[in-house]
PDB file of C-alpha atoms in Angstrom:
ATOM      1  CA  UNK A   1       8.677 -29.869 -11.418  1.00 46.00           C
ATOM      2  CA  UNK A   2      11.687 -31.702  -9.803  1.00 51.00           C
ATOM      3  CA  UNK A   3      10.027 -34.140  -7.761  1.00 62.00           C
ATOM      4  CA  UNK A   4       9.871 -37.603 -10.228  1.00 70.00           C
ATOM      5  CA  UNK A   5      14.012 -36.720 -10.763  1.00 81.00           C
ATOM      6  CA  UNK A   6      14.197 -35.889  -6.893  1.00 80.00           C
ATOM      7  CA  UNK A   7      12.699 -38.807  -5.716  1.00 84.00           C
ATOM      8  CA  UNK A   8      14.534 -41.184  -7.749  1.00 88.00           C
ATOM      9  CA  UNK A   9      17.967 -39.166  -6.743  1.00 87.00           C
ATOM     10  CA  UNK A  10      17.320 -39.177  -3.065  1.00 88.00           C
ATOM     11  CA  UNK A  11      16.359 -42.957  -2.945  1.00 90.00           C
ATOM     12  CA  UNK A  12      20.141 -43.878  -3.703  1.00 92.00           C
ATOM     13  CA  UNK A  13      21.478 -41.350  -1.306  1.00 92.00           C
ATOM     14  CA  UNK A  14      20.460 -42.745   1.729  1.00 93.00           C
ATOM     15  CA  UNK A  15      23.257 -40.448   3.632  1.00 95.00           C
ATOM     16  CA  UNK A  16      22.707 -37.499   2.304  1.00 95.00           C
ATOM     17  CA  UNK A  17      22.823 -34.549   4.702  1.00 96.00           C
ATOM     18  CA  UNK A  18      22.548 -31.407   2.710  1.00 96.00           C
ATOM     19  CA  UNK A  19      20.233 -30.534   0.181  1.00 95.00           C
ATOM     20  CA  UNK A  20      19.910 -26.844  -1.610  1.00 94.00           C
ATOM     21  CA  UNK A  21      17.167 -26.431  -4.132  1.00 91.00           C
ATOM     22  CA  UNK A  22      16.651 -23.077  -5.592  1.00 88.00           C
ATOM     23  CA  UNK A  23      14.668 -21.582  -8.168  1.00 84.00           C
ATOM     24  CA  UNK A  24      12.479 -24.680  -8.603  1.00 81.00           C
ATOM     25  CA  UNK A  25       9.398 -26.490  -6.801  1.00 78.00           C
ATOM     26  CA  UNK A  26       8.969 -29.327  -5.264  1.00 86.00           C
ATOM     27  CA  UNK A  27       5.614 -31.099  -4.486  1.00 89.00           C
ATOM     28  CA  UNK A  28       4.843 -32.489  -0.893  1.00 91.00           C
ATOM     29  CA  UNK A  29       5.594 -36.085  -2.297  1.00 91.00           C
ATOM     30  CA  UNK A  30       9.134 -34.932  -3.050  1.00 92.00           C
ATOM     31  CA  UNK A  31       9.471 -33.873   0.289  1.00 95.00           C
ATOM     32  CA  UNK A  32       8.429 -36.852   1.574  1.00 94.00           C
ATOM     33  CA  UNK A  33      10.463 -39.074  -0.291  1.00 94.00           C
ATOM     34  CA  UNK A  34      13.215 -36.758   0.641  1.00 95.00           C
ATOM     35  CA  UNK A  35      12.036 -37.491   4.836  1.00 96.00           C
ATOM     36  CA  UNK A  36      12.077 -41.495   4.165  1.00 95.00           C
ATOM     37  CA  UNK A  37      14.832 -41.784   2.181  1.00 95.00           C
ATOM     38  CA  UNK A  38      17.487 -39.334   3.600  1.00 95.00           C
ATOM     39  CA  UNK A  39      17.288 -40.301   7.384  1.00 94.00           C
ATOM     40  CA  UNK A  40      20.291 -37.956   8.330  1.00 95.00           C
ATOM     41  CA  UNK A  41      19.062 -34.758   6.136  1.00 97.00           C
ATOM     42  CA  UNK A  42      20.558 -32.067   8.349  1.00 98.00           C
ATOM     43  CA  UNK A  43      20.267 -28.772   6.526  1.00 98.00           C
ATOM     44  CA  UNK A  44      17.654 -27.952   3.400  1.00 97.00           C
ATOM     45  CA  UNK A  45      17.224 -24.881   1.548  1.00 96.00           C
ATOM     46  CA  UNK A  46      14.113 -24.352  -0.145  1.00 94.00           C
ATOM     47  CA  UNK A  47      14.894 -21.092  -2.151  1.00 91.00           C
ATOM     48  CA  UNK A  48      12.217 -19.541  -4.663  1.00 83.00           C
ATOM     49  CA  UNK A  49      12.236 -16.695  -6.659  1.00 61.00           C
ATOM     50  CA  UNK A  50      10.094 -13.748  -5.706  1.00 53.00           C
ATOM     51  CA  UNK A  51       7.066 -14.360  -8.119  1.00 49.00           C
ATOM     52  CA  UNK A  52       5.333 -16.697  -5.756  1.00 44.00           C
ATOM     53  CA  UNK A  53       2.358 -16.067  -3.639  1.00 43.00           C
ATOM     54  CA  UNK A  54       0.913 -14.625  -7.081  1.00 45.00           C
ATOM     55  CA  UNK A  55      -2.150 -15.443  -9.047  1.00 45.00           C
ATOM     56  CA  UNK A  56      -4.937 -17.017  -7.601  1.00 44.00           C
ATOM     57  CA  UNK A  57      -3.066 -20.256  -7.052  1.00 47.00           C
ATOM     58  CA  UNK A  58      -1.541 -18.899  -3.828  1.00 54.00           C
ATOM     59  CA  UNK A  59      -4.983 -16.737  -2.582  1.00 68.00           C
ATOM     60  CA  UNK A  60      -5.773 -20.073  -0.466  1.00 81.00           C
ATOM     61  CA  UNK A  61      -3.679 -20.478   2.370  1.00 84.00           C
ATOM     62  CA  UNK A  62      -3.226 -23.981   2.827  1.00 85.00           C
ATOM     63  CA  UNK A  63      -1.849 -24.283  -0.731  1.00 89.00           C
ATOM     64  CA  UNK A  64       0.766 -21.531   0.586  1.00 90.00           C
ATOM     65  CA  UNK A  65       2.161 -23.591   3.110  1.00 95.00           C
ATOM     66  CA  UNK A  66       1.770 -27.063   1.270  1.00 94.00           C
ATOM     67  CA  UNK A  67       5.836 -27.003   1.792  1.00 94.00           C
ATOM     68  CA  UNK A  68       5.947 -26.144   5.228  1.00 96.00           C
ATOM     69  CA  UNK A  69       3.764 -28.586   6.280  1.00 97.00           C
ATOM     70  CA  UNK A  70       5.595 -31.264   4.434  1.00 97.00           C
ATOM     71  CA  UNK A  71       8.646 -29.887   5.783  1.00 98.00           C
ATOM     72  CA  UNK A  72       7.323 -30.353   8.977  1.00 98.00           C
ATOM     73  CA  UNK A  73       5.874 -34.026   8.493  1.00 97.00           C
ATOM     74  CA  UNK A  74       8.438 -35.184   7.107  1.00 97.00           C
ATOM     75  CA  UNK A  75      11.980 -33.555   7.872  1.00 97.00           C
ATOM     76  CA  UNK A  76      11.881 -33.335  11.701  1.00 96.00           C
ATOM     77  CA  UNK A  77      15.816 -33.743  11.995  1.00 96.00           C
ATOM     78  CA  UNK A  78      16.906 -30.696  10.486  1.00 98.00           C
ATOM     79  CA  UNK A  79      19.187 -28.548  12.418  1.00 98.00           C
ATOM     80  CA  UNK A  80      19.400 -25.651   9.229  1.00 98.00           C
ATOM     81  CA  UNK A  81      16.288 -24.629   7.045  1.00 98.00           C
ATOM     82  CA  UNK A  82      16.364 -21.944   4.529  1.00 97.00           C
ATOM     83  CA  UNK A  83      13.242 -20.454   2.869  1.00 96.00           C
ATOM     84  CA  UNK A  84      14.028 -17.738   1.234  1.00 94.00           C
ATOM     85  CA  UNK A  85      11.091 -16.135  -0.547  1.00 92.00           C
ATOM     86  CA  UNK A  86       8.852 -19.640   0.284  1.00 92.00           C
ATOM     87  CA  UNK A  87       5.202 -18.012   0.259  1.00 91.00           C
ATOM     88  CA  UNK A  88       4.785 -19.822   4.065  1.00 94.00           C
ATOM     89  CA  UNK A  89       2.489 -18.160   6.266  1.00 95.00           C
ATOM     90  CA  UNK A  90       2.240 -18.437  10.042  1.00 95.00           C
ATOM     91  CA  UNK A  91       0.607 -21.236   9.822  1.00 95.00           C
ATOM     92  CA  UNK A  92       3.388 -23.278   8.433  1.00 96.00           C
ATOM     93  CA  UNK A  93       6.148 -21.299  10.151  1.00 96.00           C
ATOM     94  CA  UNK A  94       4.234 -22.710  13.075  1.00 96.00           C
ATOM     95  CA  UNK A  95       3.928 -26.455  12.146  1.00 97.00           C
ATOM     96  CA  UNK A  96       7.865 -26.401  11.600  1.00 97.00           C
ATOM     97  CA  UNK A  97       8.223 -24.862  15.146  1.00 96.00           C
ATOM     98  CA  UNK A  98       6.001 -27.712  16.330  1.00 96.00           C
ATOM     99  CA  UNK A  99       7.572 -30.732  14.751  1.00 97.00           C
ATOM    100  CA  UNK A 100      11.641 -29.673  13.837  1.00 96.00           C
ATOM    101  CA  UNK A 101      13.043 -29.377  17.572  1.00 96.00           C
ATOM    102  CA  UNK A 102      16.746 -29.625  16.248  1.00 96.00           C
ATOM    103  CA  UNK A 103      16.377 -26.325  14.305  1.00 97.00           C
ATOM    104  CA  UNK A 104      19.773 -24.102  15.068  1.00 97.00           C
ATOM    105  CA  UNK A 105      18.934 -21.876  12.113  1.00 97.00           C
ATOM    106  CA  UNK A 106      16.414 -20.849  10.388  1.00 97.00           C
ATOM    107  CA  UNK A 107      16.244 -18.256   7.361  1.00 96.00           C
ATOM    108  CA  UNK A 108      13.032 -16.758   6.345  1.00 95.00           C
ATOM    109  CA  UNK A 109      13.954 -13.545   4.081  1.00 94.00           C
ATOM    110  CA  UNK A 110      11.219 -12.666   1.591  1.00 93.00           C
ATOM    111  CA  UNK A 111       8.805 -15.042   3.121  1.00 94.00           C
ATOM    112  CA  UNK A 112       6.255 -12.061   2.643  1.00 92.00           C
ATOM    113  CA  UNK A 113       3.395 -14.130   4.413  1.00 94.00           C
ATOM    114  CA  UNK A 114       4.772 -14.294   7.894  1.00 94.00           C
ATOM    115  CA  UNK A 115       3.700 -11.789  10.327  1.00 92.00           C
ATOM    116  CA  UNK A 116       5.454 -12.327  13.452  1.00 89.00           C
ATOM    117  CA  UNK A 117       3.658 -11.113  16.809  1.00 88.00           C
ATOM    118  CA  UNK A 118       5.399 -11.046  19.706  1.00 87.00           C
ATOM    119  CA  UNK A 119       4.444 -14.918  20.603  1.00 83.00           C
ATOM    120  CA  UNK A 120       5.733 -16.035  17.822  1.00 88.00           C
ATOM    121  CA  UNK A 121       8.802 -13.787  17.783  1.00 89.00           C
ATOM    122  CA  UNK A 122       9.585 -15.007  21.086  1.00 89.00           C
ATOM    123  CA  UNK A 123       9.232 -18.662  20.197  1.00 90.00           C
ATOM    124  CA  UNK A 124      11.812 -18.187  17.482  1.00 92.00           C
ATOM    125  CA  UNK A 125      14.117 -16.372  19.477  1.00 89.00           C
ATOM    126  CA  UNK A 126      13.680 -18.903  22.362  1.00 91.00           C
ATOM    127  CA  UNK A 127      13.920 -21.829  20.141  1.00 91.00           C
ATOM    128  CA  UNK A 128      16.622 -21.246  17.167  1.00 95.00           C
ATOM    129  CA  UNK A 129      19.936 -19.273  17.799  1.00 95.00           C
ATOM    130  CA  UNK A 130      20.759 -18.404  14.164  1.00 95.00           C
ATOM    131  CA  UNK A 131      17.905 -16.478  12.817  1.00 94.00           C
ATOM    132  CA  UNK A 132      17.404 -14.499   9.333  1.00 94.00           C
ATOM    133  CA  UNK A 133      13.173 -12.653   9.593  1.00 93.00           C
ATOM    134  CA  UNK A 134      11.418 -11.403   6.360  1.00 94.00           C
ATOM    135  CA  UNK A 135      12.504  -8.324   6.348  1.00 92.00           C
ATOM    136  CA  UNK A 136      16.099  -9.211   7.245  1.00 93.00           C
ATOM    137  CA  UNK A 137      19.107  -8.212   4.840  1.00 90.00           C
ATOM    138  CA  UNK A 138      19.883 -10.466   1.844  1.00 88.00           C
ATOM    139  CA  UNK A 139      23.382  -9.462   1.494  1.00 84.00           C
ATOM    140  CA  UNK A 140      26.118 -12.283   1.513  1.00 79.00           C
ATOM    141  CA  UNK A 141      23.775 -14.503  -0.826  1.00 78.00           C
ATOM    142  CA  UNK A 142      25.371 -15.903  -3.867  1.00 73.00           C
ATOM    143  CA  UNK A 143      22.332 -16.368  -5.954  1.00 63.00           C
ATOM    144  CA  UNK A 144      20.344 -13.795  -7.727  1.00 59.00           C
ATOM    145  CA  UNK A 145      16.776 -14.265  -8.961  1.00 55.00           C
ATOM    146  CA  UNK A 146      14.308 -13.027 -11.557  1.00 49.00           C
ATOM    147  CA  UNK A 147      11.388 -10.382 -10.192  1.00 43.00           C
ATOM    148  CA  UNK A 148       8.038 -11.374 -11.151  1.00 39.00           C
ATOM    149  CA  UNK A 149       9.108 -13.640 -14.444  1.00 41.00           C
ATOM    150  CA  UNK A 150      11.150 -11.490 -16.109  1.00 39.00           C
ATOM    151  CA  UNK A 151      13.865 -13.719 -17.538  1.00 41.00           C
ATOM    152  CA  UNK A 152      16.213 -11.408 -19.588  1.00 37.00           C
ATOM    153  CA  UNK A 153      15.929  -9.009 -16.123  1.00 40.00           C
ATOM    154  CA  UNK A 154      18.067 -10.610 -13.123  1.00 45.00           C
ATOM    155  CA  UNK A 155      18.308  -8.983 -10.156  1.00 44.00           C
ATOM    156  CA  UNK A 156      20.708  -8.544  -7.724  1.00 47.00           C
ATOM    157  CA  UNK A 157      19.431  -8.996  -3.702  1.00 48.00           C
ATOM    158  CA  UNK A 158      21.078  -5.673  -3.639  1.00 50.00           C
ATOM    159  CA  UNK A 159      18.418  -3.969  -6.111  1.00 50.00           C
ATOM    160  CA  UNK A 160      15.564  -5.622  -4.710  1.00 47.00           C
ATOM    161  CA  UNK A 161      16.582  -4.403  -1.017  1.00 49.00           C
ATOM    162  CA  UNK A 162      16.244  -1.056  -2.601  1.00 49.00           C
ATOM    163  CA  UNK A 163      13.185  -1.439  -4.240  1.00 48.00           C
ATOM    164  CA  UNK A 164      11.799  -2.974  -0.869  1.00 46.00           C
ATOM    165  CA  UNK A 165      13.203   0.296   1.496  1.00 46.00           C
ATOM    166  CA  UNK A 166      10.662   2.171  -0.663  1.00 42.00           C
ATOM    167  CA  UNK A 167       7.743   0.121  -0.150  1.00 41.00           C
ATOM    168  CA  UNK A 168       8.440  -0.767   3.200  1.00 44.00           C
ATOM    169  CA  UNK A 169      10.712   1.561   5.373  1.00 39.00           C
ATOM    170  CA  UNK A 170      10.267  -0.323   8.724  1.00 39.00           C
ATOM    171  CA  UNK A 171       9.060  -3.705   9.295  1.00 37.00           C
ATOM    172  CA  UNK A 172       8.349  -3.716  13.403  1.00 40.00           C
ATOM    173  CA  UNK A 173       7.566  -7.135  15.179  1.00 39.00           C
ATOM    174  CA  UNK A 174       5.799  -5.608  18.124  1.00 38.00           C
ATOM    175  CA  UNK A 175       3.270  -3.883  16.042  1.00 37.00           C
ATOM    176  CA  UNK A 176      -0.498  -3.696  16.715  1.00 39.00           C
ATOM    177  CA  UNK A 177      -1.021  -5.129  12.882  1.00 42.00           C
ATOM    178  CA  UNK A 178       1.170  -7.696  13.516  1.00 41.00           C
ATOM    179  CA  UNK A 179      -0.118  -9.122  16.719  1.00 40.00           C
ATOM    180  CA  UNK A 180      -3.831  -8.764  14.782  1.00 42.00           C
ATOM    181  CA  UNK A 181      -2.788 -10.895  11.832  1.00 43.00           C
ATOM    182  CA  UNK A 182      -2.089 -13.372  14.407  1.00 41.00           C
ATOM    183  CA  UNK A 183      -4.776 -13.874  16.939  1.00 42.00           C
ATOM    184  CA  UNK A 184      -6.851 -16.234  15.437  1.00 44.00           C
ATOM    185  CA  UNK A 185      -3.478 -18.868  14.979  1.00 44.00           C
ATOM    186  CA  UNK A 186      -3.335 -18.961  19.050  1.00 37.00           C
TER     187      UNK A 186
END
């Protein structure tokens, strides 16, 4: 975990207004920290590798968004928030809606919890101009990541797209599923 070396960094960088973390956790104390000690945080990326959301540690749902909800407690100025494979559910996605008002962009590729519904699809697009969904391209990225834990087996976002077009050929916001997963959040 990064959070005892986070906290300690972002308490003597009072102006910091970018912050990237990838490949790596950070607790909800972290994030806090981060909220009271970096009063002009403007853009954060949060970006994990695909592995998470497995094992039992991530069957409860509140321990899946334990970020997002920090996020949104404690980092309401954002304008640019990045997620990229964060196991957030609609839940969270929600609470950040709620509570980050200045959000311009927003980038949730490989969040494979999220389930947008039309009411929540148009509360994004209403709400955020610069928008990346789950299912969205990853191209343009300058990271890669390891699949699952494999560490001598990087992959490119290019082979994982391809991987993904077999599993899931079309990803459709307006479906009937969709709007199921998310009538008992409104």
């Amino acid at each position: 975990m990064v959070c005892d070396g986070l906290v300690e960094a972002v308490q003597k960088l009072p102006l910091l207004e970018e912050l990237s973390l990838t490949h790596t956790t950070i607790t909800t104390e972290g994030i806090e920290a981060l909220g009271h000690s970096c009063p002009w945080l403007k853009s954060f990326e949060l970006n994990n590798s695909l592995d998470m959301g497995s094992g039992d540690y991530f069957e409860n749902e509140d321990v899946r968004n334990e970020e997002a909800l920090a996020i949104a407690k404690n980092l309401p100025t954002l304008h640019h928030l990045q997620l990229i494979g964060n196991s957030i559910t609609n839940k969270g996605l929600k609470a950040i809606l709620d509570s980050c008002p200045h959000l311009v962009s927003l980038d949730l590729r490989l969040c494979k919890y999220v389930s947008l519904n039309e009411v929540l699809s148009s509360r994004i697009s209403g709400q955020i101009k610069n928008v990346k969904l789950p299912h969205d391209s990853l191209a343009g990225l300058d990271f890669s990541f390891n699949a699952c834990g494999e560490e001598d087996d990087d992959l490119s976002f290019e082979d994982y797209e391809r991987d993904m077009s077999s599993e899931d050929d079309e990803w459709d916001m307006s479906s009937e599923d969709n709007e199921d997963d998310m009538s008992d959040d409104y």
